[in-house]
Short mmCIF file of C-alpha atoms and ligand atoms in Angstrom, two decimals:
data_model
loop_
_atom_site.label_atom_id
_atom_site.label_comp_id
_atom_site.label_asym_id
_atom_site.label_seq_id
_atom_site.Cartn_x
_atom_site.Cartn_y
_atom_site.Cartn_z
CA UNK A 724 -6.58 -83.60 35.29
CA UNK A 725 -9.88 -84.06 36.54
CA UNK A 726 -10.17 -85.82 39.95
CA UNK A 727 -12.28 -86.00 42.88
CA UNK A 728 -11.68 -84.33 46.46
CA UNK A 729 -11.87 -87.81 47.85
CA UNK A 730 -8.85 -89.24 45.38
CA UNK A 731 -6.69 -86.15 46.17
CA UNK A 732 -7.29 -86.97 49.61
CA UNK A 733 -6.67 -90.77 49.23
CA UNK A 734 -3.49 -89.81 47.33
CA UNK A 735 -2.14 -87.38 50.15
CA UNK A 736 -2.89 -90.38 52.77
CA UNK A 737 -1.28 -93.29 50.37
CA UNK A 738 -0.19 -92.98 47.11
CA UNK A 739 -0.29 -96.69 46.57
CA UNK A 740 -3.53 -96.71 47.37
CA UNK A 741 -4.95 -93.85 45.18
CA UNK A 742 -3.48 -96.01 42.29
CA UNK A 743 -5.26 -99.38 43.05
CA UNK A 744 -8.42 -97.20 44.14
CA UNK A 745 -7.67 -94.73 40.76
CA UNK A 746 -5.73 -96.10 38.26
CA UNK A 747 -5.94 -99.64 38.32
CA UNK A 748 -9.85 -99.71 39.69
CA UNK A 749 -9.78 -102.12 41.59
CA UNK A 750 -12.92 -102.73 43.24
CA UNK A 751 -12.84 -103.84 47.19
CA UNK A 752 -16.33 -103.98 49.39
CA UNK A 753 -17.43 -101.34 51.12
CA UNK A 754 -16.25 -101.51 54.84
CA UNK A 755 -18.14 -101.91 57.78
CA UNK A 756 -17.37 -98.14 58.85
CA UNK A 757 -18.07 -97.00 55.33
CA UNK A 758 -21.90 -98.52 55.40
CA UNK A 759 -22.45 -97.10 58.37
CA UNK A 760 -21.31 -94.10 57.38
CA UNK A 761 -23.28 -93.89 54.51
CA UNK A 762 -26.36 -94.76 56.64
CA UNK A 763 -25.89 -92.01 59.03
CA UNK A 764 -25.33 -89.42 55.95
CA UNK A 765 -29.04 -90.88 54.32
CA UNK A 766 -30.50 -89.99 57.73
CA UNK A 767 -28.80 -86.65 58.27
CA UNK A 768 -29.91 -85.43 54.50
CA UNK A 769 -33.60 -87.30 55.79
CA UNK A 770 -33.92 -85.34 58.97
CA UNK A 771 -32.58 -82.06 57.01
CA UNK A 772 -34.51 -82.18 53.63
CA UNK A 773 -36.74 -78.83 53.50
CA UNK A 774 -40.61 -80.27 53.84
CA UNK A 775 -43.44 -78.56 55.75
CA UNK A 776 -43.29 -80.54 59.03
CA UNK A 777 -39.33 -81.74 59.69
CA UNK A 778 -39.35 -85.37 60.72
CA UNK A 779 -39.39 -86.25 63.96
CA UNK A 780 -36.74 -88.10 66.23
CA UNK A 781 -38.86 -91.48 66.06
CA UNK A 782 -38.97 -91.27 62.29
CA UNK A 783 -35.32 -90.25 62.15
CA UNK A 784 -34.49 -93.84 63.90
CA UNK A 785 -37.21 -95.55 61.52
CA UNK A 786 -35.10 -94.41 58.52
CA UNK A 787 -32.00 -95.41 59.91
CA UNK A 788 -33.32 -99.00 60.78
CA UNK A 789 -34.19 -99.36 56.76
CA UNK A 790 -31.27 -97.92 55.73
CA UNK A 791 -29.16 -100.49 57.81
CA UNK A 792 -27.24 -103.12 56.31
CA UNK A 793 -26.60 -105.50 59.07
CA UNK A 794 -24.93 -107.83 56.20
CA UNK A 795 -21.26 -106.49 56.61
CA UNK A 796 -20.94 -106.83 60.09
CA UNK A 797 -19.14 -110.29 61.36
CA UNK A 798 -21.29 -111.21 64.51
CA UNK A 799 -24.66 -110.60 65.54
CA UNK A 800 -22.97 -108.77 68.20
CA UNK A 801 -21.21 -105.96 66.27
CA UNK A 802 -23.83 -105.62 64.54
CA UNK A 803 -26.37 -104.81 67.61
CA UNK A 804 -23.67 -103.06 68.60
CA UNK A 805 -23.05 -100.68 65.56
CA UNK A 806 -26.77 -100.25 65.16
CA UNK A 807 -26.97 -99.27 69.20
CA UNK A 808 -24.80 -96.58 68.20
CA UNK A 809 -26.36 -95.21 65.38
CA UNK A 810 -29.68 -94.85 67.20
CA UNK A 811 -27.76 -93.18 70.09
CA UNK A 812 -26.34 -90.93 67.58
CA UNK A 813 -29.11 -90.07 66.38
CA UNK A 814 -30.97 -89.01 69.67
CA UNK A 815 -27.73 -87.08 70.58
CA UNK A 816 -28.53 -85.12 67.42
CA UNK A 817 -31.66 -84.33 68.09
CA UNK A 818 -31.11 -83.39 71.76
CA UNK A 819 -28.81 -80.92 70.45
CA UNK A 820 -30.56 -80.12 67.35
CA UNK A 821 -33.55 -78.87 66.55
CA UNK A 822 -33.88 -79.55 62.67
CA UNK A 823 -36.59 -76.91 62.20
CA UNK A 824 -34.10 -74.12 63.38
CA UNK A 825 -32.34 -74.53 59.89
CA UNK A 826 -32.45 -72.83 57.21
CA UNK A 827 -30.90 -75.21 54.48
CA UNK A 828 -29.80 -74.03 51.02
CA UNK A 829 -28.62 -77.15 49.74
CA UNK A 830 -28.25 -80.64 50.77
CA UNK A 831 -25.51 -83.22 48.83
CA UNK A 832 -24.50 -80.80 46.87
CA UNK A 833 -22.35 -82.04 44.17
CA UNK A 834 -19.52 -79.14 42.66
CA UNK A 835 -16.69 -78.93 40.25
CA UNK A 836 -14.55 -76.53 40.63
CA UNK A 837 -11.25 -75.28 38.16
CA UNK A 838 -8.14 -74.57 39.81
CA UNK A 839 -4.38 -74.05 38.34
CA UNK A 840 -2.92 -71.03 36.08
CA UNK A 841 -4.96 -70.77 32.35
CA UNK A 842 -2.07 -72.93 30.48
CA UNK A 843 -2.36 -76.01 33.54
CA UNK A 844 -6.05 -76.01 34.55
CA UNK A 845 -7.65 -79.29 36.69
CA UNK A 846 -11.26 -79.84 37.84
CA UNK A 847 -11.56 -80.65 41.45
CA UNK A 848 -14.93 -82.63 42.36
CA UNK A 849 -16.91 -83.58 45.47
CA UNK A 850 -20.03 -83.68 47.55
CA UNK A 851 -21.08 -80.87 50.22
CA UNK A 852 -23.40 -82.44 52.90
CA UNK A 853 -24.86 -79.62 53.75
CA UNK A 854 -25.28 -75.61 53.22
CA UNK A 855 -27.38 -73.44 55.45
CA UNK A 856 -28.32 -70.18 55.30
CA UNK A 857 -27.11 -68.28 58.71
CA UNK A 858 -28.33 -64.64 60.45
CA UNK A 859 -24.57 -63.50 59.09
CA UNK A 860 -24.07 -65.47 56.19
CA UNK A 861 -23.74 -69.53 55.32
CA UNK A 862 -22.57 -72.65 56.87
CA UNK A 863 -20.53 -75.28 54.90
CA UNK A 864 -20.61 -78.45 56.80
CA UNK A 865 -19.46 -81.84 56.35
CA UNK A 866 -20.27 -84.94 58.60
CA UNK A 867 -18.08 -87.20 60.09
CA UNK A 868 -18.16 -90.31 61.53
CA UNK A 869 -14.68 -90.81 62.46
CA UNK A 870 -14.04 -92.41 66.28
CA UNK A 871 -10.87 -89.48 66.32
CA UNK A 872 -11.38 -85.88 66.67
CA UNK A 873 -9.12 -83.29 65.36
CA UNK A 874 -7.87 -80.22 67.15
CA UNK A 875 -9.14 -76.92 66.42
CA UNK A 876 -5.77 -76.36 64.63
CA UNK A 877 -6.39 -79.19 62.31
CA UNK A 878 -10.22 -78.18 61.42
CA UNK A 879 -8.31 -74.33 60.94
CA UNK A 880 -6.53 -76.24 58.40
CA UNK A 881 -8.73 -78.82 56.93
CA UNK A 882 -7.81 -78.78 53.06
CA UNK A 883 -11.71 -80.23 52.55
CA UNK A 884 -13.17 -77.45 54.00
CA UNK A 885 -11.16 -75.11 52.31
CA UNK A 886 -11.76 -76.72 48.93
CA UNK A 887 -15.72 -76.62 49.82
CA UNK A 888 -15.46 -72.53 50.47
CA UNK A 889 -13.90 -72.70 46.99
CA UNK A 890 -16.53 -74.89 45.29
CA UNK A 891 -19.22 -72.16 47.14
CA UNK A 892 -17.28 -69.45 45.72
CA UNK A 893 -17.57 -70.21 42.55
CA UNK A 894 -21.33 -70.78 42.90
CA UNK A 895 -21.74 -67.58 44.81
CA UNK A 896 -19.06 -65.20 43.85
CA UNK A 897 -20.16 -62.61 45.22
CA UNK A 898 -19.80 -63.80 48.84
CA UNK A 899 -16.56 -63.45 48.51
CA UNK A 900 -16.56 -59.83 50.02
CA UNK A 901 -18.29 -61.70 53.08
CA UNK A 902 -16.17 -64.23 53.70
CA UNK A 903 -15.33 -63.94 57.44
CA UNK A 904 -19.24 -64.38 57.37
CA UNK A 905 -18.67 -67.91 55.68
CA UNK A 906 -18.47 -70.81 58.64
CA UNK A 907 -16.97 -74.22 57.51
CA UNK A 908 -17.65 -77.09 60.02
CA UNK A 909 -16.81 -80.60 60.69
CA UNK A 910 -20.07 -82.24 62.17
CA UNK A 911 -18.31 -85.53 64.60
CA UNK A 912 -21.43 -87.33 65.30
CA UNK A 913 -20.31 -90.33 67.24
CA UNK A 914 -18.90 -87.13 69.80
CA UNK A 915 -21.86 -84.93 68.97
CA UNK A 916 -19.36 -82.06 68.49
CA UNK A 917 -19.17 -79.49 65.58
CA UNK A 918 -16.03 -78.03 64.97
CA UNK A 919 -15.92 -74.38 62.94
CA UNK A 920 -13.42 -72.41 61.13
CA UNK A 921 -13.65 -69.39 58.63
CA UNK A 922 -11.08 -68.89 55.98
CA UNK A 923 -9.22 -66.06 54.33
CA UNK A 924 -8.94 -65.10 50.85
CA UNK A 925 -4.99 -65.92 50.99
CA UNK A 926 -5.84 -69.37 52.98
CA UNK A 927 -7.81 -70.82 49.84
CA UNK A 928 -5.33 -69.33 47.54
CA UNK A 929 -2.65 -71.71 49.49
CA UNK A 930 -4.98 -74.17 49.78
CA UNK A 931 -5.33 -74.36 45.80
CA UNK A 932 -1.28 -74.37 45.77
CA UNK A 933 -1.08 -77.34 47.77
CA UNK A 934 -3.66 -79.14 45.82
CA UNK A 935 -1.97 -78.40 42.54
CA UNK A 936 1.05 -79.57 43.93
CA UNK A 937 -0.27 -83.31 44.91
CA UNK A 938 -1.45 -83.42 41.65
CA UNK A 939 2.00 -82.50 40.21
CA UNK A 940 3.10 -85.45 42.28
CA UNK A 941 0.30 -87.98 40.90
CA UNK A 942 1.34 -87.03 37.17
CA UNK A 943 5.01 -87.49 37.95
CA UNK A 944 3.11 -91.37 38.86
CA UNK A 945 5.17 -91.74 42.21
CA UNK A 946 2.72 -94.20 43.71
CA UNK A 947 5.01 -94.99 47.06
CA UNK A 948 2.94 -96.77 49.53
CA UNK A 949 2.57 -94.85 53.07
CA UNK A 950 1.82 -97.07 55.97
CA UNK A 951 -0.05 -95.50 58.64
CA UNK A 952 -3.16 -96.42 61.32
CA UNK A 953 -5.10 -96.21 58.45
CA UNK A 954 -4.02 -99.18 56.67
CA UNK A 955 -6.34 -100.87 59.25
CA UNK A 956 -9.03 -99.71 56.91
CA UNK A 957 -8.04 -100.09 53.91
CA UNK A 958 -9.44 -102.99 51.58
CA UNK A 959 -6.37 -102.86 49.51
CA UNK A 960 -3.88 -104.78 52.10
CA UNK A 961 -3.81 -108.23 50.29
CA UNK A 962 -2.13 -106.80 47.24
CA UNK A 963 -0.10 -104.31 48.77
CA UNK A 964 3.59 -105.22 49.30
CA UNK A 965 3.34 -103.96 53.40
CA UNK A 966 0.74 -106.43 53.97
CA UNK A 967 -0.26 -108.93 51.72
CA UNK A 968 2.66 -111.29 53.07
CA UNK A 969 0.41 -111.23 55.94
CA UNK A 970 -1.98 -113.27 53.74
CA UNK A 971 -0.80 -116.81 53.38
CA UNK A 972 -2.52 -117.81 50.37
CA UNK A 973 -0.59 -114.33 48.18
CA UNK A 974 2.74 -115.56 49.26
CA UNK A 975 5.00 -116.93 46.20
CA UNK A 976 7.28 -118.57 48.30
CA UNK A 977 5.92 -120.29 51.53
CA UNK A 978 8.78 -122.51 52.22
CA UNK A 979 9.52 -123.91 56.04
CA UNK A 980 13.03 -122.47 55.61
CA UNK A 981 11.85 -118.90 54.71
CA UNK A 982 9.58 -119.02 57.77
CA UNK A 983 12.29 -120.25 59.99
CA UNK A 984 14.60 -117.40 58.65
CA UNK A 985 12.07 -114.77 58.83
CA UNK A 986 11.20 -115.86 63.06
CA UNK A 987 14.87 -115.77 63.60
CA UNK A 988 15.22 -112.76 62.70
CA UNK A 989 13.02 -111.41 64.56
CA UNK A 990 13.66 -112.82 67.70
CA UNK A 991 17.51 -112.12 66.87
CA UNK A 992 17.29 -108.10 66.77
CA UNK A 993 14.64 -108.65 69.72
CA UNK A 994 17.58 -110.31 71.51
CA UNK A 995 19.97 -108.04 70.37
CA UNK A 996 17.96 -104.87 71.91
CA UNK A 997 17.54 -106.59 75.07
CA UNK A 998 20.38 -107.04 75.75
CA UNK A 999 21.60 -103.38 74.29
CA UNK A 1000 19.18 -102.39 77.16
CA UNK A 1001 21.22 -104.56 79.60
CA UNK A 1002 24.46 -103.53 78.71
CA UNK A 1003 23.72 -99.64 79.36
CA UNK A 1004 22.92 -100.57 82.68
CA UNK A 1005 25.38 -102.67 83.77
CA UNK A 1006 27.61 -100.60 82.47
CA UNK A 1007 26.36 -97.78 84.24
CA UNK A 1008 27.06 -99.67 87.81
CA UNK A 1009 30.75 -100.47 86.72
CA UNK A 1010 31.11 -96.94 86.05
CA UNK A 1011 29.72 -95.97 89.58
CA UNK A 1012 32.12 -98.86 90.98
CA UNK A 1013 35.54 -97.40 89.51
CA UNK A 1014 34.43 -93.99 90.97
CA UNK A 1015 34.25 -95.94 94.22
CA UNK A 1016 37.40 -97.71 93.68
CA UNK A 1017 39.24 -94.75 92.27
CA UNK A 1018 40.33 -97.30 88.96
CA UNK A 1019 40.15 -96.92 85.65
CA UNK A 1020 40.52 -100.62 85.09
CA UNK A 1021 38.56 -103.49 86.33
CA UNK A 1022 39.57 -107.27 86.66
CA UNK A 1023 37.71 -109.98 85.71
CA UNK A 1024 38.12 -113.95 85.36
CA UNK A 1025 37.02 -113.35 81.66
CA UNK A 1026 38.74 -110.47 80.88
CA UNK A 1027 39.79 -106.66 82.08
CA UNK A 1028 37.12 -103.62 81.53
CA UNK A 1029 38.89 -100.30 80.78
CA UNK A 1030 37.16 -96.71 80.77
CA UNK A 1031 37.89 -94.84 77.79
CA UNK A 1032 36.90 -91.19 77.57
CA UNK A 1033 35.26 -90.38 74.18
CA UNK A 1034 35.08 -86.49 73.84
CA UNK A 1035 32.96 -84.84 70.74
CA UNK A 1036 34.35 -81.37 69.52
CA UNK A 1037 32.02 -78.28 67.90
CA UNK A 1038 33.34 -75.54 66.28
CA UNK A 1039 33.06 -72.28 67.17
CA UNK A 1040 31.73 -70.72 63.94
CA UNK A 1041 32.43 -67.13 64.38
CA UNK A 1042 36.31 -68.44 64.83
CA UNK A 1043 36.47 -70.87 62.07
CA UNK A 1044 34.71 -68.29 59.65
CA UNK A 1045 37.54 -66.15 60.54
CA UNK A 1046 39.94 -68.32 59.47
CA UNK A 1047 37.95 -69.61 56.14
CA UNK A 1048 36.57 -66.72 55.09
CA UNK A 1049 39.82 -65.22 54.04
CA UNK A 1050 40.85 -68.19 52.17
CA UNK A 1051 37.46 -68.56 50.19
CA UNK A 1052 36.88 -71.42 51.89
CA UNK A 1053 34.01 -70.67 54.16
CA UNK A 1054 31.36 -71.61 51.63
CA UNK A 1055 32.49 -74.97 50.69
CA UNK A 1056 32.21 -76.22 53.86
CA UNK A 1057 28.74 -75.43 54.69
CA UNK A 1058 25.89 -78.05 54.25
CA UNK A 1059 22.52 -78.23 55.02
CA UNK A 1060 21.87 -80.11 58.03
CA UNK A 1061 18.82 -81.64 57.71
CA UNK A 1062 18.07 -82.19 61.72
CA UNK A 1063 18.18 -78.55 61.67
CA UNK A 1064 16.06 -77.95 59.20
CA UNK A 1065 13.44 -80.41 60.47
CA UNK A 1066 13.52 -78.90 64.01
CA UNK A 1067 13.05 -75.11 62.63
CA UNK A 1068 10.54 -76.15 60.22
CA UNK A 1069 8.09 -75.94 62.83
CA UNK A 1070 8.59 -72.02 63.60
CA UNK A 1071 8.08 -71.43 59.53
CA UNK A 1072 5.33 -70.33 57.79
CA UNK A 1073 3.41 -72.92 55.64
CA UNK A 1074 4.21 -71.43 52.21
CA UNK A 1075 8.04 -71.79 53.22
CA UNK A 1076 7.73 -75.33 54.60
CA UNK A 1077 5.98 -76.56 51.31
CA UNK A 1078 9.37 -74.96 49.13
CA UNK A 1079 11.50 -76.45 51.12
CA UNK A 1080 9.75 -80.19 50.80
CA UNK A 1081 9.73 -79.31 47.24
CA UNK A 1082 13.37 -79.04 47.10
CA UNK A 1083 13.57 -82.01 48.46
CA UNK A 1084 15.72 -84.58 46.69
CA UNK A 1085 16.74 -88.42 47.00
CA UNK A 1086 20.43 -87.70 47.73
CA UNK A 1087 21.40 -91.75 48.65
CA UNK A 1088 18.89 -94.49 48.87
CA UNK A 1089 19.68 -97.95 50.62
CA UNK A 1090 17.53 -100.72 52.45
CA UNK A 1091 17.68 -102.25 55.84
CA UNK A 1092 15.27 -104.47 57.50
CA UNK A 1093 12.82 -102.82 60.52
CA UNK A 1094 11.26 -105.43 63.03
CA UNK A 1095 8.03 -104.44 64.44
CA UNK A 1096 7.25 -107.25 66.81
CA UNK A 1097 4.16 -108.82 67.72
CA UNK A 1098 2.90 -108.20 71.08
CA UNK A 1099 2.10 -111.29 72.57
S1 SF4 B 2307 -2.57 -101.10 53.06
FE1 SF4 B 2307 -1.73 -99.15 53.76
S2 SF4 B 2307 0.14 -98.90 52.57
FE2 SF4 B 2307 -1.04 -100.48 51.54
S3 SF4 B 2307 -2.23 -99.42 49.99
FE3 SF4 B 2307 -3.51 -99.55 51.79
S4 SF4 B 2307 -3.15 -97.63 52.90
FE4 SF4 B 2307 -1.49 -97.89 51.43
#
């Protein structure tokens, strides 16, 4: 397979959308945070493109304001606003930056890279912002212009980096031996904060396991849609089946009944969690009154309230093995429990917790409804 960084990445975040964005090509505009994203990038290559004098702050901003595009913006006044921002950006960068200090190898530097055994081999592609030469060795580094930061953990992590090491690897193999010399950083403009990492030589080789397993996944063409905070973003939601009943002109079916139905609903489970809420605490105070009384029953004009004691039993296993283990027994009765598993999977290394979700399988599938209701 051959396939982009960006479409593994899309895939890992939604598979439904990797196959509208992939497969299907369907073509959405480009978002407000992706032009100015795009605009920042064209000025960060501008202020860092070798020449004899490096530009100054002033005509960093000038290249910013004709790069804008003030078209995709809804009001005047996010657009002032957006453009406020980049400018501020901007200045932040060069009051923290002096471009002149850097000694750049490479600038949007496109790669390929081949990962996989010889009998299953894929070509990973992408774009590397930026490569500088350091005192020690190099620095791979990769804008962002994401509101969110990560944590250090995350950026420890971060499959792109990894996957840009890789992709500098193969162009320079023989830095290999200097690795711990090799920074990877995430650039957050908007905070004005780079985080770095390094990598080991046993990190990327996990790193290339995990991305041959997603793509495993895409040619087994499970395309389930995930719905996350980034759906908000995403230019697919009037054809995808979370969201695009949201859009009144997509529905099939608009009837008055259907909407009536769907309300009720809504406002039925609301109703029935209230008062779920309620009954826990009233409950609570008759329990506290027929300690006071010394009753176990209470009297009402509508009826009589009884306590009932409901007692929960555990085994203890080094007993009941005892007794099974004998009678070849002992086996058969032990399951996997998958709270257990989820709440140890924490404590185990990453190699293990990726075989385990492998051996993951659909055991029994059945629907029920979720209401998420609107804040009003
Ligand atoms: S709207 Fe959300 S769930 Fe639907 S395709 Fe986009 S990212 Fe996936």
């Amino acid at each position: 397979m051959r396939i982009s960084y960006s479409s593994l990445d899309t895939y890992q975040h939604c598979p439904l959308k990797y196959k509208f964005q992939v497969i299907d090509k369907v073509k959405t505009p480009k978002s407000k945070e992706a032009v100015f994203g795009s605009a920042l990038h064209e000025v960060m290559k501008f202020i860092h493109t070798p020449g004899i004098l490096s530009p100054t702050l002033d005509q960093a901003m000038e290249y910013f304001s004709n790069a804008w595009n003030p078209a995709v913006f809804d009001s005047s006044d996010e657009e002032r606003a957006a453009f406020s921002q980049g400018i501020r950006i901007i200045q932040d960068y060069y009051q923290k930056n002096n471009p002149a200090n850097f000694n750049i190898v490479d600038l949007e530097s496109r790669f390929q890279i081949e990962i996989g055994p010889d009998n299953d081999r894929h070509i990973i592609s992408g774009i590397i912002d930026r490569i500088d030469k350091t005192e020690s060795g190099y620095e791979i580094i990769d804008y962002k212009t994401t509101r969110k930061m990560p944590s250090q953990e995350k950026v420890d992590n971060d499959m792109q980096l990894s996957v840009y090491l890789q992709a500098f690897l193969s162009r320079y193999p023989k830095e290999i031996g200097n690795i711990d010399k090799l920074k990877v950083s995430l650039y957050y403009l908007k905070h004005g904060v780079k985080l770095s990492a390094t990598r080991t030589a046993e990190q990327l080789k996990q790193n290339e396991n995990m991305f041959l397993d997603v793509i495993r996944h895409i040619e087994t063409k499970e395309f389930e849609p995930n719905v996350t905070p980034l759906c908000d973003w995403c230019g697919y939601q009037s054809i995808c089946p979370m969201w695009k009943h949201k859009f009144k002109e997509t529905r099939k079916i608009d009837t008055e009944e259907i909407n009536v139905i769907i309300e009720e609903y809504i406002d039925l489970k609301s109703a029935v969690s209230i008062t779920k809420d309620r009954l826990a605490e009233i409950q609570e105070k008759i329990l506290q009154y027929m300690d006071q009384e010394g009753v176990e029953r209470v009297f009402g004009s509508h009826g009589i309230i009884a306590r009932t004691t409901r007692k929960t039993y555990k085994y203890d296993e080094k007993k009941l093995r005892e007794i099974l283990e004998p009678l070849d027994k002992w086996e058969s009765i032990l399951k996997v429990d998958g709270i257990v598993l989820r709440n140890i999977s924490g404590t185990l290394p990453l190699r293990i917790k990726m075989e385990i979700e492998k051996a993951k399988i659909v055991d029994k599938e059945s629907k029920s409804l979720a209401v998420k209701k609107n804040q009003n």
